[in-house]
PDB file of C-alpha atoms in Angstrom:
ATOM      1  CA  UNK A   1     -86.885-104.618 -54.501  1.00  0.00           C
ATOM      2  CA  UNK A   2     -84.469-106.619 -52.006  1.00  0.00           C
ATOM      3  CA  UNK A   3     -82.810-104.511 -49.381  1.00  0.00           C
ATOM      4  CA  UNK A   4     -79.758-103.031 -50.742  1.00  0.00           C
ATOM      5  CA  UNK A   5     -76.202-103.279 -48.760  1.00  0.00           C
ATOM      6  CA  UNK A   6     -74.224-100.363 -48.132  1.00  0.00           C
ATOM      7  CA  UNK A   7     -70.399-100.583 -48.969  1.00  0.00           C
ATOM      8  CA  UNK A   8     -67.212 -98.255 -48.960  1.00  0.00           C
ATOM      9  CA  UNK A   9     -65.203 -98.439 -52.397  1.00  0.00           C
ATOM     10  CA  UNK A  10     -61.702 -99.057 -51.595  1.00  0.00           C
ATOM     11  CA  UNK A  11     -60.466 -99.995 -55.399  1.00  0.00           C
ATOM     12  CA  UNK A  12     -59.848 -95.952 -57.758  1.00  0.00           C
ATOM     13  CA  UNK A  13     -63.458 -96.704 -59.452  1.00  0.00           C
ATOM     14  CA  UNK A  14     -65.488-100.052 -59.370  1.00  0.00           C
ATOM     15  CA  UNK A  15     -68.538-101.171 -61.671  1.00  0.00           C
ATOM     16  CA  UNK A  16     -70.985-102.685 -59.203  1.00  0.00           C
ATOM     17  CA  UNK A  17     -75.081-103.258 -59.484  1.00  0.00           C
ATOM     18  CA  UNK A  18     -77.183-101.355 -57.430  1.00  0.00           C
ATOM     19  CA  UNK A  19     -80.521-101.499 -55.593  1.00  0.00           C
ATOM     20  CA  UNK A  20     -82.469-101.589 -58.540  1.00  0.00           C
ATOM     21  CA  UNK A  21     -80.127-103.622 -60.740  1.00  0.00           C
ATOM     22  CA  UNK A  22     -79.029-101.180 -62.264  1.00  0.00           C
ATOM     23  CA  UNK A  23     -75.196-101.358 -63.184  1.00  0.00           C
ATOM     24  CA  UNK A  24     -73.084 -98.121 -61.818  1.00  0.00           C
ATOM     25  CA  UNK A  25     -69.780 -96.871 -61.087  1.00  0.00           C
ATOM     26  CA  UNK A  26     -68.459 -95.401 -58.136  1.00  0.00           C
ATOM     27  CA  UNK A  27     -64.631 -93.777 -57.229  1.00  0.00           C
ATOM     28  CA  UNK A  28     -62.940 -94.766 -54.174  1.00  0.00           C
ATOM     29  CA  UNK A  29     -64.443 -93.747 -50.471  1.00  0.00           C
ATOM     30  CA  UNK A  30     -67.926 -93.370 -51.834  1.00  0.00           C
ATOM     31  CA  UNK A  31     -70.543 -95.162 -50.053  1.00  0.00           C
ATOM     32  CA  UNK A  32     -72.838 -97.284 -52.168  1.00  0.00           C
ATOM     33  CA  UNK A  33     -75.870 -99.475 -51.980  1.00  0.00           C
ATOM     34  CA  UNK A  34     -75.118-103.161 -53.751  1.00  0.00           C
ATOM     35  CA  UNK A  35     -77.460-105.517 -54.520  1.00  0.00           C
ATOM     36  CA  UNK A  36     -77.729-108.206 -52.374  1.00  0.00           C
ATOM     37  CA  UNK A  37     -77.409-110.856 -55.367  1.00  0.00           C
ATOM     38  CA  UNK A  38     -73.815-108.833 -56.271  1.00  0.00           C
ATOM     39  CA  UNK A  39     -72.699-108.147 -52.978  1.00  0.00           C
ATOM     40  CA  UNK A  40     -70.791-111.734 -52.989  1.00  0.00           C
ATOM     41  CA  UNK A  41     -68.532-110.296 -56.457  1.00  0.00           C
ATOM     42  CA  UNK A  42     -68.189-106.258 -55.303  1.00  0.00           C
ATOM     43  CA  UNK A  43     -66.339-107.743 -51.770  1.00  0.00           C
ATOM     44  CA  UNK A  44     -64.516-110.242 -53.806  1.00  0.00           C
ATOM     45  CA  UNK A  45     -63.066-107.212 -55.890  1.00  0.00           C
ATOM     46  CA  UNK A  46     -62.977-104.415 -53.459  1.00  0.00           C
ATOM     47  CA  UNK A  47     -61.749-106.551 -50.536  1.00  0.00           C
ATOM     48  CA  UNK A  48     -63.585-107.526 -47.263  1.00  0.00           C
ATOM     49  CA  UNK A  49     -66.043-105.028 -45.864  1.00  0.00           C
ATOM     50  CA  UNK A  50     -65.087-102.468 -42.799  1.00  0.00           C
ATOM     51  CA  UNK A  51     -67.078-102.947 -39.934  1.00  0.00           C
ATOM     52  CA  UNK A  52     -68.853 -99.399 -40.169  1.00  0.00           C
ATOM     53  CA  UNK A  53     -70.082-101.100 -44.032  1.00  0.00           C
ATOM     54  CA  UNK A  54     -71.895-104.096 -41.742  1.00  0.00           C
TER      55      UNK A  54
END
């Protein structure tokens, strides 16, 4: 399993894939773990990362 990248959601509720590929959804301010191989779409959608999500 590739590392997983932690992220803040910033959008009310955002459909992302996690860790294991799995698809999820998460409401704003929760902390997640994206897969690296969807990390590129989730910041496209939820806006650039916060330094404490790097």
């Amino acid at each position: 399993m590739p590392d997983a990248v932690k992220r803040t959601v910033r959008l009310a509720s955002i459909a992302y894939v996690d860790a294991d590929g799995r698809t999820r959804r998460a409401d704003r301010g929760q902390q997640v773990e994206v897969h690296p191989d969807s990390l590129e779409r989730f910041d496209n959608l939820n806006g650039e990362p916060e330094e404490a999500d790097t």
